[in-house]
Amino acid sequence: MKALKELSGVAAPMPMINVDTDMIIPKQYLKTIGRSGLGKGLFHSMRYNDDGTDNPDFVLNKEAYKDAKILIAGDNFGCGSSREHAAWAIEDFGIRCVIAPSFSDIFYNNAFKNGMLLIRLPQEQIDELTEQAEFGSNAVFSVDLESQTVTAPDGKEHTFEIDDFRKHCLLNGLDEIALTLEKAQSIDQYETNTNNAHSWLNPAAG
Amino acid sequence: MPSKTLYDKIWDAHVVSTEPDGTCLIYIDRHLVHEVTSAQAFEGLRLNDRPVRRPELTLAVVDHNIPTTDRSQGIDDPESKLQMDTLAANTKEFGVEYYDELDQRQGIVHIIGPEQGFTLPGTTVVCGDSHTATHGAFGALAHGIGTSEVEHVLASQTLLQNKSKNMLVKVNGKLPAGITAKDLTLAIIAHTGTAGGTGHVIEYSGEAIRDLSMEGRMTLCNMAIEGGARAGLVAPDEKTYAYLKGRPKAPKGADWDAAVAYWKTLHSDEGAHFDKVIEIDATSIAPIVTWGTSPEDAIAITDSVPEPMSFSDEHKQSSAARALEYMGLTAGTPMTEIPIDKVFIGSCTNGRIEDLREVARVVEGRKIAPNVDAMVVPGSGLVKSQAEEEGIAAILKEAGFDWREPGCSMCLGMNPDRLEPGERCASTSNRNFEGRQGHGGRTHLMSPAMAAAAAVTGRLTDVRTLDTAGAPA
């Protein structure tokens, strides 16, 4: 996983609620057996017209937001399907931080596994940030994971919560599977105990 | 000992280790795998030279992108074929059991887990698919995961997890005649909203839940995710044991007895603490349909399309206005006046034998409307053959339904089964998102009986009034 300590850049405002992962990356991009190159499919239906040309009204097609590094989104962002392709597409586009009132649980986990930082802030603060993000390329936001703050273009700092373990992994870009495999002894012990107490847990050969 | 919820009990029994901030390493008892979200996970194992820790705890099947027409001559779509071939090769290389497209046990991953007795009460079940919540019907802690977590489970048989909060949805009284688990689960989401369960595991309890069959409980828990919950749970009971007994992968002999003795301890204790409690009156629930592009946009079939400004929150107002435009609907239109083009019966929500029986009951002796294309996609090869043996397939075909091979099909439209732009579908699936069933397609979610009624009349219909409103052949 890529480490993320701090990030500054333009933030694209997208105040829709319930943006689902089908909307983030639709079905035609799920047939890949790789992880890369999905940025071109990000928000496909909203971003492109039926003839394949760019929809000029869509936020990420506007000149000011083409290089956005942050997305300021609406409540329940990333709901629906568990497809990690949604996180891969956002990251591949160049956005490594999404700020919203809430995220679906699965999307939240998926994003962090890909070196992204998701920040939950109350709706009133999101409304403030959205308003400032609408100033486009003149409005630069800074995010600092160590101090858990978002600094808005107006200079105001917004503090956010994050689990210590998640923060530690992201700050250091740790491979979670390698970390877990260091605990092989605990896993072995758990399996031995369970096998003794609940042998029915081993699937019958059916 | 403090009182525990069902969720607390299953969670506590699966903690391998705990980080200082409370993040836990949780043991995973059952892992289901399909072709769309696993290729990158197996590739990760290969790149890091890691084996699958316990291959016998993972079961793989192809379901998401395979065509539902005859598959005996191979698959045309090269991308779908590559995903299927990749899964076949990966499962062979890593020693995981795999049901391929010609295996009679093949079907939608959440239908075959219970069908094979792979899903058991008190276990942790994960799959790279959000509808893994389905398995909660058995009192299993079951949730969807992403591909990185699929790799984590394959490598370590564990997941790093933060414990969710406890939420209780208590459904009091009995469901009226003709009202199904689908109506109930949509009514609950309409009540809580799609983010109402975020950060929570929901336990469903109450008389109406006890009364549900196992199939009904699966439909209910399947859509826990549409309410934002991490998982849905129903405490196991005699119905659960009766469903599982004798299934191929269920415990046998002394193991069965030991399992049932343990399963009987799996219920929330008297006085256990829930962070959120919602009570629903089952007796007041009518058949439910959706009007918009989120599962929370659900209302009684007797209602009309809502006015966006009737929502109090400005974000919901703009979301509703966008939904009406996408759906091509006008506020104030009675739901029963909405004509449809297609009907889809199937999915992990409603592709089980009981669902097909319901459809047959409604359409027997009737024909589908001339303006409607209707397809039935059984949830598994075993469901398909059972429906054929019971005469259900014959009734459906006689009525004009297209009888297909098992798979996820038009629930997500990854295979050729999809809506064309502007087409309107009465669907028994779980998501009415923009473009979900095909670019520009318009989805109305409902129960199998309601979808059957719509197929017969050619418009959204209150199944309870079909005898007077319909036009039986």
XYZ file of C-alpha atoms in Angstrom:
679
model
C 0.000 0.000 0.000
C 1.177 3.524 -0.795
C 1.737 5.722 2.254
C -0.193 8.963 2.624
C 0.920 11.612 5.083
C -0.373 14.829 3.616
C -2.046 16.047 0.509
C -2.842 19.449 -1.009
C -4.801 20.317 -4.061
C -8.021 21.354 -5.640
C -11.158 19.681 -4.315
C -14.052 18.827 -6.608
C -17.484 19.452 -5.087
C -20.052 16.693 -5.662
C -22.873 17.256 -3.206
C -25.142 14.381 -4.353
C -26.310 11.957 -1.677
C -26.187 8.159 -2.012
C -23.580 8.046 -4.794
C -23.394 4.287 -5.311
C -20.484 2.241 -6.601
C -22.388 1.430 -9.809
C -22.320 5.178 -10.445
C -18.624 5.399 -9.546
C -17.645 2.580 -11.903
C -20.303 0.814 -13.982
C -20.532 -2.856 -14.880
C -18.659 -2.719 -18.204
C -15.433 -1.991 -16.313
C -15.810 -4.980 -13.984
C -14.767 -7.514 -16.567
C -11.106 -6.765 -16.074
C -8.808 -9.162 -14.284
C -6.421 -6.307 -13.431
C -6.603 -3.296 -11.133
C -5.125 -0.522 -13.223
C -6.416 1.948 -15.778
C -9.924 2.268 -14.346
C -9.711 6.067 -13.987
C -11.074 6.471 -17.496
C -14.321 4.799 -16.391
C -14.759 6.848 -13.231
C -18.337 8.220 -12.993
C -18.845 7.020 -16.569
C -22.573 7.749 -16.990
C -22.351 11.261 -15.609
C -18.997 12.076 -17.174
C -19.632 11.052 -20.781
C -22.467 11.710 -23.210
C -24.080 8.777 -25.006
C -21.828 9.407 -28.036
C -18.732 9.078 -25.837
C -17.860 12.795 -25.736
C -17.279 14.557 -22.427
C -20.326 16.002 -20.676
C -19.100 19.581 -20.074
C -21.461 20.023 -17.113
C -19.921 17.231 -15.071
C -17.641 18.558 -12.347
C -14.533 16.532 -13.215
C -14.769 17.664 -16.850
C -14.517 21.328 -15.874
C -11.062 22.803 -16.412
C -10.698 23.796 -12.771
C -11.272 20.260 -11.487
C -9.500 18.100 -14.072
C -6.567 17.658 -11.714
C -8.614 17.478 -8.502
C -6.868 15.556 -5.743
C -9.774 15.610 -3.319
C -13.498 14.949 -3.690
C -16.050 16.561 -1.404
C -19.072 14.321 -1.587
C -22.569 13.842 -0.182
C -23.913 11.552 2.508
C -23.601 7.755 2.153
C -20.930 7.929 -0.540
C -19.915 4.565 -2.033
C -23.053 2.681 -1.085
C -24.145 -0.498 -2.832
C -21.898 -3.036 -4.504
C -18.655 -4.124 -2.815
C -16.651 -3.697 -6.038
C -13.182 -2.471 -5.096
C -13.007 -1.223 -8.673
C -14.703 1.924 -7.303
C -11.698 2.707 -5.118
C -9.280 1.691 -7.880
C -11.015 4.052 -10.340
C -10.976 7.056 -8.007
C -7.340 6.478 -7.105
C -6.370 5.951 -10.728
C -8.025 9.244 -11.665
C -5.701 10.959 -9.177
C -8.033 11.505 -6.232
C -6.643 10.045 -3.011
C -8.930 11.706 -0.501
C -12.733 11.824 -0.287
C -14.490 13.931 2.328
C -18.175 13.250 3.064
C -20.684 13.104 5.946
C -20.673 9.285 5.744
C -19.457 6.388 3.629
C -20.718 2.854 3.183
C -18.748 0.445 5.369
C -17.379 -1.684 2.533
C -16.257 1.234 0.379
C -14.608 2.814 3.408
C -12.503 -0.305 3.996
C -11.698 -0.785 0.323
C -10.420 2.769 -0.083
C -7.967 2.557 2.817
C -6.589 -0.755 1.475
C -5.594 1.229 -1.611
C -3.769 4.010 0.145
C -6.702 6.405 0.107
C -7.847 8.568 2.989
C -11.586 8.934 3.604
C -12.633 11.676 5.976
C -15.994 11.938 7.713
C -17.133 15.410 8.741
C -20.565 16.658 9.863
C -22.933 17.859 7.126
C -22.602 21.553 8.137
C -18.832 21.428 7.681
C -19.234 19.577 4.373
C -21.604 22.328 3.217
C -18.936 24.928 4.096
C -16.206 22.996 2.290
C -18.427 22.410 -0.748
C -19.113 26.125 -1.006
C -15.381 26.892 -0.969
C -14.563 24.071 -3.395
C -16.884 25.763 -5.866
C -14.256 28.493 -6.283
C -12.353 25.972 -8.388
C -8.636 26.094 -8.999
C -8.188 29.104 -6.755
C -9.317 27.074 -3.774
C -6.598 24.795 -2.454
C -7.316 22.376 0.390
C -4.690 20.693 2.556
C -5.109 17.449 4.418
C -2.710 16.307 7.144
C -3.164 12.777 8.425
C -0.725 13.032 11.329
C -2.616 15.941 12.903
C -5.987 14.720 11.523
C -6.903 18.064 9.999
C -8.335 19.452 6.802
C -7.375 23.062 6.142
C -9.902 24.826 3.943
C -8.967 27.659 1.531
C -10.321 30.169 4.095
C -7.669 28.936 6.542
C -10.100 27.227 8.858
C -8.983 23.871 10.237
C -11.413 20.967 10.478
C -10.395 18.065 12.703
C -11.461 14.525 11.825
C -11.523 11.145 13.585
C -9.782 8.000 12.367
C -8.908 4.684 14.050
C -5.308 4.584 15.242
C -4.527 1.303 13.518
C -5.875 2.486 10.159
C -3.947 5.735 10.509
C -0.735 3.903 11.391
C -1.045 1.617 8.343
C -1.739 4.513 5.965
C 0.992 6.791 7.345
C 3.533 4.012 6.896
C 2.113 2.351 3.786
C 2.013 -1.050 5.506
C 1.024 -4.318 3.847
C -1.807 -5.542 6.063
C -1.555 -9.140 4.901
C 2.120 -9.274 5.876
C 1.230 -7.763 9.263
C -1.451 -10.388 9.805
C 0.794 -13.248 8.746
C 3.213 -12.201 11.490
C 0.453 -13.367 13.828
C 0.442 -16.886 12.407
C 0.965 -18.334 15.876
C -2.198 -16.716 17.218
C -4.133 -17.948 14.192
C -2.771 -21.487 14.651
C -3.765 -21.388 18.313
C -7.252 -20.149 17.471
C -7.705 -22.962 14.954
C -6.543 -25.606 17.426
C -8.898 -24.349 20.121
C -11.840 -24.157 17.727
C -11.167 -27.562 16.276
C -11.234 -29.041 19.769
C -14.411 -27.264 20.848
C -16.351 -27.202 17.555
C -15.248 -29.925 15.166
C -18.555 -29.481 13.314
C -17.073 -26.314 11.819
C -15.022 -28.369 9.376
C -17.161 -28.634 6.244
C -18.405 -32.138 5.437
C -16.982 -33.480 2.189
C -20.124 -32.786 0.163
C -21.726 -12.635 32.818
C -23.039 -9.523 31.045
C -25.929 -9.915 28.642
C -24.844 -10.215 25.032
C -26.542 -9.740 21.710
C -26.385 -12.465 19.081
C -23.841 -10.325 17.237
C -21.697 -9.933 20.381
C -21.651 -13.710 20.837
C -20.565 -14.504 17.293
C -18.024 -11.685 17.303
C -16.477 -12.719 20.632
C -16.153 -16.315 19.458
C -14.088 -15.204 16.447
C -11.548 -12.769 17.886
C -8.013 -14.027 17.206
C -6.230 -10.937 18.520
C -6.884 -7.283 19.324
C -4.895 -4.116 18.521
C -4.564 -1.404 21.177
C -7.215 0.752 19.448
C -9.736 -2.101 19.450
C -9.243 -3.220 15.839
C -9.594 -7.020 15.888
C -8.281 -9.863 13.839
C -11.404 -11.964 13.211
C -11.381 -15.582 12.110
C -13.378 -16.377 8.961
C -15.122 -19.767 8.860
C -16.584 -19.653 5.376
C -15.465 -17.806 2.253
C -17.384 -17.694 -1.023
C -15.674 -16.605 -4.220
C -16.924 -15.665 -7.690
C -15.324 -14.622 -10.957
C -15.653 -10.822 -10.842
C -13.946 -9.868 -7.572
C -11.348 -12.603 -7.108
C -8.856 -12.555 -10.010
C -6.803 -9.698 -8.545
C -6.783 -11.404 -5.126
C -5.355 -14.669 -6.462
C -2.854 -12.640 -8.486
C -1.781 -10.923 -5.246
C -1.140 -14.319 -3.648
C 0.941 -15.388 -6.605
C 3.000 -12.177 -6.617
C 3.815 -12.626 -2.928
C 4.252 -16.386 -3.134
C 1.524 -17.028 -0.561
C -0.668 -20.149 -0.456
C -4.372 -20.273 0.453
C -4.278 -21.022 4.176
C -7.292 -23.371 4.335
C -8.657 -24.105 0.842
C -11.494 -26.264 2.216
C -13.084 -23.185 3.800
C -13.473 -21.442 0.441
C -16.059 -22.385 -2.179
C -16.013 -20.835 -5.652
C -18.689 -20.506 -8.308
C -19.243 -18.574 -11.500
C -22.388 -16.436 -11.441
C -22.025 -12.713 -12.144
C -21.232 -12.477 -15.816
C -22.220 -15.784 -17.400
C -25.014 -15.782 -19.969
C -28.285 -17.385 -18.901
C -28.788 -19.051 -22.261
C -27.417 -22.508 -23.124
C -23.765 -22.665 -22.017
C -22.888 -26.123 -23.206
C -21.254 -24.761 -26.370
C -19.046 -22.257 -24.537
C -19.276 -18.525 -23.883
C -19.169 -15.935 -26.667
C -18.078 -12.807 -24.790
C -14.248 -12.966 -24.656
C -13.996 -10.821 -21.502
C -16.526 -12.922 -19.602
C -14.817 -16.051 -20.794
C -11.451 -14.759 -19.611
C -12.841 -14.061 -16.127
C -14.408 -17.509 -15.944
C -11.297 -19.258 -17.216
C -9.196 -17.268 -14.764
C -11.362 -18.415 -11.851
C -11.211 -22.018 -13.038
C -7.411 -21.838 -13.302
C -6.992 -20.036 -9.963
C -9.168 -22.475 -8.022
C -7.291 -25.387 -9.561
C -3.898 -23.879 -8.774
C -4.784 -23.061 -5.161
C -6.865 -26.162 -4.441
C -10.251 -24.484 -3.964
C -13.493 -26.301 -4.812
C -15.203 -24.764 -7.856
C -18.654 -25.195 -9.430
C -18.304 -24.354 -13.112
C -21.006 -23.210 -15.542
C -22.074 -26.758 -16.386
C -22.200 -28.075 -12.809
C -25.760 -28.595 -11.571
C -24.731 -27.071 -8.236
C -23.726 -23.831 -9.991
C -25.796 -20.785 -9.147
C -25.712 -17.412 -7.462
C -23.089 -17.512 -4.747
C -25.571 -16.566 -1.988
C -28.021 -19.216 -3.069
C -25.566 -22.089 -3.294
C -23.892 -21.436 0.102
C -27.079 -22.259 2.051
C -28.180 -24.859 -0.497
C -24.995 -26.889 0.043
C -25.066 -26.478 3.836
C -21.813 -24.518 3.567
C -23.443 -21.616 5.432
C -24.022 -22.496 9.086
C -25.297 -20.677 12.192
C -22.684 -19.043 14.373
C -20.089 -18.903 11.613
C -18.445 -15.898 9.999
C -19.123 -15.823 6.253
C -17.559 -13.418 3.778
C -17.586 -12.975 0.019
C -16.458 -10.299 -2.392
C -20.066 -9.306 -2.898
C -22.204 -6.934 -0.854
C -25.182 -9.276 -0.734
C -23.277 -11.671 1.483
C -25.616 -10.315 4.163
C -28.043 -12.990 2.851
C -26.359 -15.687 4.976
C -27.329 -13.809 8.133
C -30.703 -15.554 7.771
C -28.998 -18.565 9.390
C -27.568 -16.632 12.311
C -24.209 -16.399 10.556
C -22.252 -13.145 10.743
C -21.981 -12.495 7.030
C -20.818 -9.482 5.114
C -19.420 -8.336 1.800
C -15.756 -7.468 1.362
C -13.571 -5.944 -1.327
C -10.926 -7.726 -3.356
C -8.033 -6.735 -1.045
C -9.929 -8.384 1.792
C -10.620 -11.451 -0.364
C -6.848 -11.776 -0.692
C -6.429 -11.250 3.061
C -8.891 -14.067 3.810
C -7.352 -16.432 1.281
C -3.893 -15.832 2.754
C -4.728 -15.801 6.451
C -8.340 -17.010 6.959
C -8.834 -13.794 8.943
C -9.878 -10.182 8.486
C -8.997 -6.975 10.311
C -12.261 -5.582 11.583
C -13.700 -2.947 13.845
C -16.731 -4.083 15.736
C -19.970 -2.538 14.512
C -22.767 -1.263 16.720
C -25.820 -3.345 17.553
C -29.148 -2.438 15.983
C -32.421 -4.244 16.582
C -35.270 -4.197 14.087
C -38.256 -5.717 15.826
C -41.175 -6.562 13.576
C -44.297 -6.998 15.684
C -47.461 -8.826 14.708
C -48.126 -10.898 11.619
C -47.682 -9.873 7.999
C -51.070 -9.626 6.262
C -51.967 -12.324 3.720
C -50.058 -11.871 0.472
C -47.340 -9.690 2.012
C -43.883 -11.204 1.687
C -40.382 -10.856 3.075
C -39.534 -8.589 0.122
C -42.289 -6.148 1.046
C -41.064 -6.251 4.625
C -37.408 -5.629 3.803
C -38.296 -2.739 1.456
C -40.626 -1.281 4.093
C -37.803 -1.412 6.651
C -35.395 0.393 4.293
C -38.047 3.009 3.482
C -38.268 3.558 7.243
C -34.540 3.641 8.095
C -33.119 5.043 4.840
C -30.191 3.571 2.909
C -27.696 4.889 5.455
C -29.830 4.051 8.513
C -27.839 0.921 9.251
C -24.354 2.285 8.463
C -21.860 1.151 11.091
C -24.361 -1.338 12.538
C -25.174 -5.007 12.423
C -28.940 -5.454 12.401
C -30.669 -8.267 14.242
C -34.206 -8.850 13.016
C -36.619 -10.211 15.610
C -40.301 -10.368 16.440
C -43.255 -12.524 15.517
C -43.228 -11.683 11.803
C -39.563 -12.718 11.544
C -40.118 -16.025 13.360
C -42.996 -16.702 10.957
C -40.801 -16.263 7.867
C -39.485 -19.344 6.080
C -35.723 -19.663 5.620
C -36.162 -18.388 2.055
C -38.018 -15.348 3.399
C -35.327 -14.706 6.002
C -32.690 -14.821 3.252
C -34.637 -12.217 1.251
C -34.867 -10.060 4.365
C -31.169 -10.251 5.324
C -30.057 -9.968 1.682
C -31.186 -6.358 1.627
C -29.718 -5.410 5.025
C -26.885 -3.937 2.963
C -29.357 -1.709 1.087
C -30.170 -0.233 4.475
C -26.447 0.418 4.932
C -25.926 -2.262 7.583
C -22.711 -4.252 7.755
C -24.782 -7.407 8.189
C -28.262 -8.653 9.042
C -28.949 -11.492 11.467
C -31.838 -13.727 12.401
C -31.326 -16.018 15.408
C -31.386 -19.686 14.361
C -34.354 -21.859 15.351
C -35.996 -25.167 14.422
C -36.668 -23.886 10.890
C -32.956 -23.212 10.455
C -31.959 -26.693 11.619
C -34.641 -28.346 9.471
C -33.407 -26.453 6.402
C -29.777 -27.450 6.947
C -30.103 -31.053 8.088
C -28.823 -33.481 5.464
C -27.373 -30.827 3.156
C -24.096 -31.990 1.546
C -21.683 -29.806 3.535
C -23.683 -29.607 6.788
C -22.359 -31.462 9.848
C -23.284 -35.136 10.164
C -23.867 -37.567 13.065
C -22.330 -36.522 16.371
C -21.059 -33.305 14.806
C -24.636 -32.402 13.886
C -25.821 -32.905 17.457
C -22.940 -30.867 18.850
C -23.626 -28.129 16.334
C -27.337 -27.907 17.157
C -26.557 -27.807 20.891
C -24.247 -24.837 20.229
C -26.642 -23.136 17.837
C -29.325 -23.171 20.533
C -27.176 -20.737 22.544
C -27.155 -18.265 19.648
C -29.733 -15.662 20.570
C -29.604 -12.236 22.179
C -29.772 -12.483 25.968
C -32.544 -10.885 27.954
C -31.552 -7.276 28.586
C -28.756 -7.221 25.975
C -27.899 -3.683 24.877
C -28.746 -2.404 21.402
C -27.398 0.988 20.304
C -30.418 1.544 18.089
C -33.878 -0.053 18.208
C -36.563 0.244 15.567
C -40.027 -1.250 15.880
C -42.146 -1.984 12.831
C -45.814 -2.958 12.801
C -46.059 -5.907 10.415
C -49.838 -5.704 10.217
C -49.747 -2.308 8.479
C -47.438 -3.320 5.604
C -48.860 -3.240 2.054
C -47.165 -4.518 -1.113
C -44.177 -2.239 -1.718
C -42.648 -0.938 -4.948
C -39.851 1.552 -5.553
C -40.366 4.741 -7.548
C -36.812 6.154 -7.629
C -33.165 5.188 -7.919
C -32.378 4.202 -4.353
C -33.917 1.275 -2.458
C -35.142 3.746 0.164
C -37.415 5.254 -2.510
C -40.030 2.647 -1.610
C -43.757 3.162 -1.137
C -46.978 1.156 -1.023
C -48.388 0.208 -4.414
C -51.536 2.086 -3.393
C -49.561 5.373 -3.212
C -48.590 7.864 -5.910
C -45.213 9.068 -7.152
C -44.067 11.577 -4.513
C -43.469 15.280 -5.038
C -39.733 16.067 -4.552
C -40.533 19.137 -2.487
C -42.422 16.912 -0.019
C -39.041 15.825 1.393
C -37.806 17.988 4.236
C -34.079 17.840 3.493
C -32.749 19.846 0.515
C -30.298 17.098 -0.486
C -33.193 14.627 -0.613
C -35.272 17.081 -2.626
C -32.643 17.384 -5.330
C -32.006 13.641 -5.236
C -35.741 12.939 -5.686
C -36.019 15.432 -8.561
C -33.071 13.785 -10.317
C -34.606 10.339 -9.694
C -37.963 11.320 -11.201
C -36.247 12.691 -14.273
C -34.179 9.538 -14.681
C -37.213 7.328 -14.107
C -39.393 9.335 -16.504
C -42.107 9.779 -13.874
C -44.354 12.667 -12.898
C -45.141 13.415 -9.279
C -48.714 12.525 -8.380
C -49.047 9.608 -10.818
C -50.657 6.622 -9.089
C -48.073 3.813 -8.970
C -50.617 1.425 -10.499
C -50.749 3.543 -13.662
C -47.090 2.994 -14.539
C -46.691 0.719 -17.589
C -43.732 -1.652 -17.811
C -41.703 -3.224 -20.634
C -39.854 -6.022 -18.906
C -40.105 -8.318 -15.917
C -37.112 -9.896 -14.213
C -37.659 -12.742 -11.754
C -34.461 -13.899 -10.088
C -31.342 -12.702 -8.177
C -29.891 -13.578 -4.778
C -32.826 -11.684 -3.274
C -35.626 -13.648 -4.930
C -34.271 -16.505 -7.042
C -35.141 -19.388 -4.710
C -37.770 -22.099 -5.109
C -40.302 -20.363 -2.869
C -40.059 -17.238 -5.025
C -40.707 -19.199 -8.205
C -43.677 -20.942 -6.571
C -45.127 -17.508 -5.758
C -44.797 -16.374 -9.354
C -46.417 -19.588 -10.599
C -49.298 -19.159 -8.159
C -50.036 -15.697 -9.567
C -49.623 -16.454 -13.272
C -51.138 -19.941 -13.440
C -53.866 -19.928 -16.075
C -52.917 -16.412 -17.186
C -50.755 -14.968 -19.953
C -48.243 -12.181 -19.650
C -49.335 -8.931 -21.272
C -48.471 -8.561 -24.977
C -46.297 -5.475 -24.374
C -44.113 -7.258 -21.811
C -40.953 -9.382 -22.061
C -40.588 -11.486 -18.941
C -37.700 -13.685 -17.889
C -37.196 -16.068 -15.004
C -33.638 -16.832 -13.958
C -33.515 -19.526 -11.274
C -30.956 -18.900 -8.538
C -29.150 -22.201 -9.058
C -29.152 -25.347 -11.147
C -30.777 -27.163 -8.231
C -33.539 -24.563 -7.939
C -34.066 -24.872 -11.691
C -34.407 -28.644 -11.647
C -36.678 -28.563 -8.595
C -38.942 -26.017 -10.306
C -39.046 -28.228 -13.380
C -39.970 -31.268 -11.269
C -42.692 -29.354 -9.428
C -44.290 -28.229 -12.694
C -43.494 -24.577 -11.984
C -41.365 -24.186 -15.089
C -44.219 -25.477 -17.241
C -46.679 -22.983 -15.730
C -44.276 -20.086 -16.246
C -43.441 -21.057 -19.807
C -47.132 -21.509 -20.605
C -47.775 -17.974 -19.330
C -45.090 -16.627 -21.667
C -42.036 -16.344 -19.428
C -38.578 -17.026 -20.804
C -37.084 -19.832 -18.667
C -33.302 -19.358 -18.326
C -30.134 -20.899 -16.945
C -28.994 -19.816 -13.432
C -26.875 -16.740 -12.701
C -26.999 -13.131 -11.497
C -28.307 -12.007 -14.875
C -30.272 -8.775 -15.092
C -29.841 -7.946 -11.416
C -26.640 -6.201 -12.459
C -26.555 -6.657 -16.221
C -22.956 -7.812 -16.523
C -24.029 -10.544 -18.916
C -26.150 -9.940 -22.044
C -29.384 -9.720 -19.977
C -30.014 -6.021 -19.607
C -32.444 -3.179 -20.154
C -32.203 -0.835 -23.106
C -32.215 2.936 -22.432
C -35.667 4.038 -21.270
C -36.994 0.527 -20.736
C -38.940 0.024 -17.537
C -38.663 -3.174 -15.541
C -40.611 -4.780 -12.709
C -37.760 -6.548 -10.961
C -37.376 -8.875 -7.994
C -33.732 -7.842 -7.593
C -32.238 -5.559 -4.956
C -30.965 -2.363 -6.567
C -32.731 0.295 -8.602
C -29.617 2.452 -9.062
C -29.232 4.487 -12.250
C -28.036 2.168 -14.987
C -27.941 -0.863 -12.719
C -29.910 -3.130 -15.058
C -28.571 -1.483 -18.184
C -27.604 2.042 -19.220
C -30.697 4.244 -19.011
C -32.847 1.358 -17.743
C -35.579 2.064 -15.190
C -36.016 -0.398 -12.350
C -38.929 -0.844 -9.965
C -38.116 -3.253 -7.143
C -40.845 -5.494 -5.770
C -41.722 -8.999 -4.601
C -42.008 -11.991 -6.952
C -45.810 -11.981 -6.605
C -45.962 -8.274 -7.467
C -43.614 -8.700 -10.437
C -45.796 -11.583 -11.626
C -48.891 -9.401 -11.355
C -47.147 -6.654 -13.345
C -46.207 -9.194 -16.013
C -49.853 -10.156 -16.398
C -51.317 -6.650 -16.586
C -48.401 -4.833 -18.245
C -48.235 -2.191 -15.535
C -47.415 -1.970 -11.840
C -50.265 -3.749 -10.091
C -51.443 -4.495 -6.574
C -51.323 -8.288 -6.626
C -54.149 -8.358 -4.097
C -56.492 -6.864 -6.694
C -55.342 -8.930 -9.648
C -58.566 -10.896 -9.993
C -60.538 -7.740 -10.646
C -57.876 -5.584 -12.292
C -56.152 -8.143 -14.453
C -57.128 -9.690 -17.710
C -56.679 -13.448 -17.306
C -56.415 -15.296 -20.546
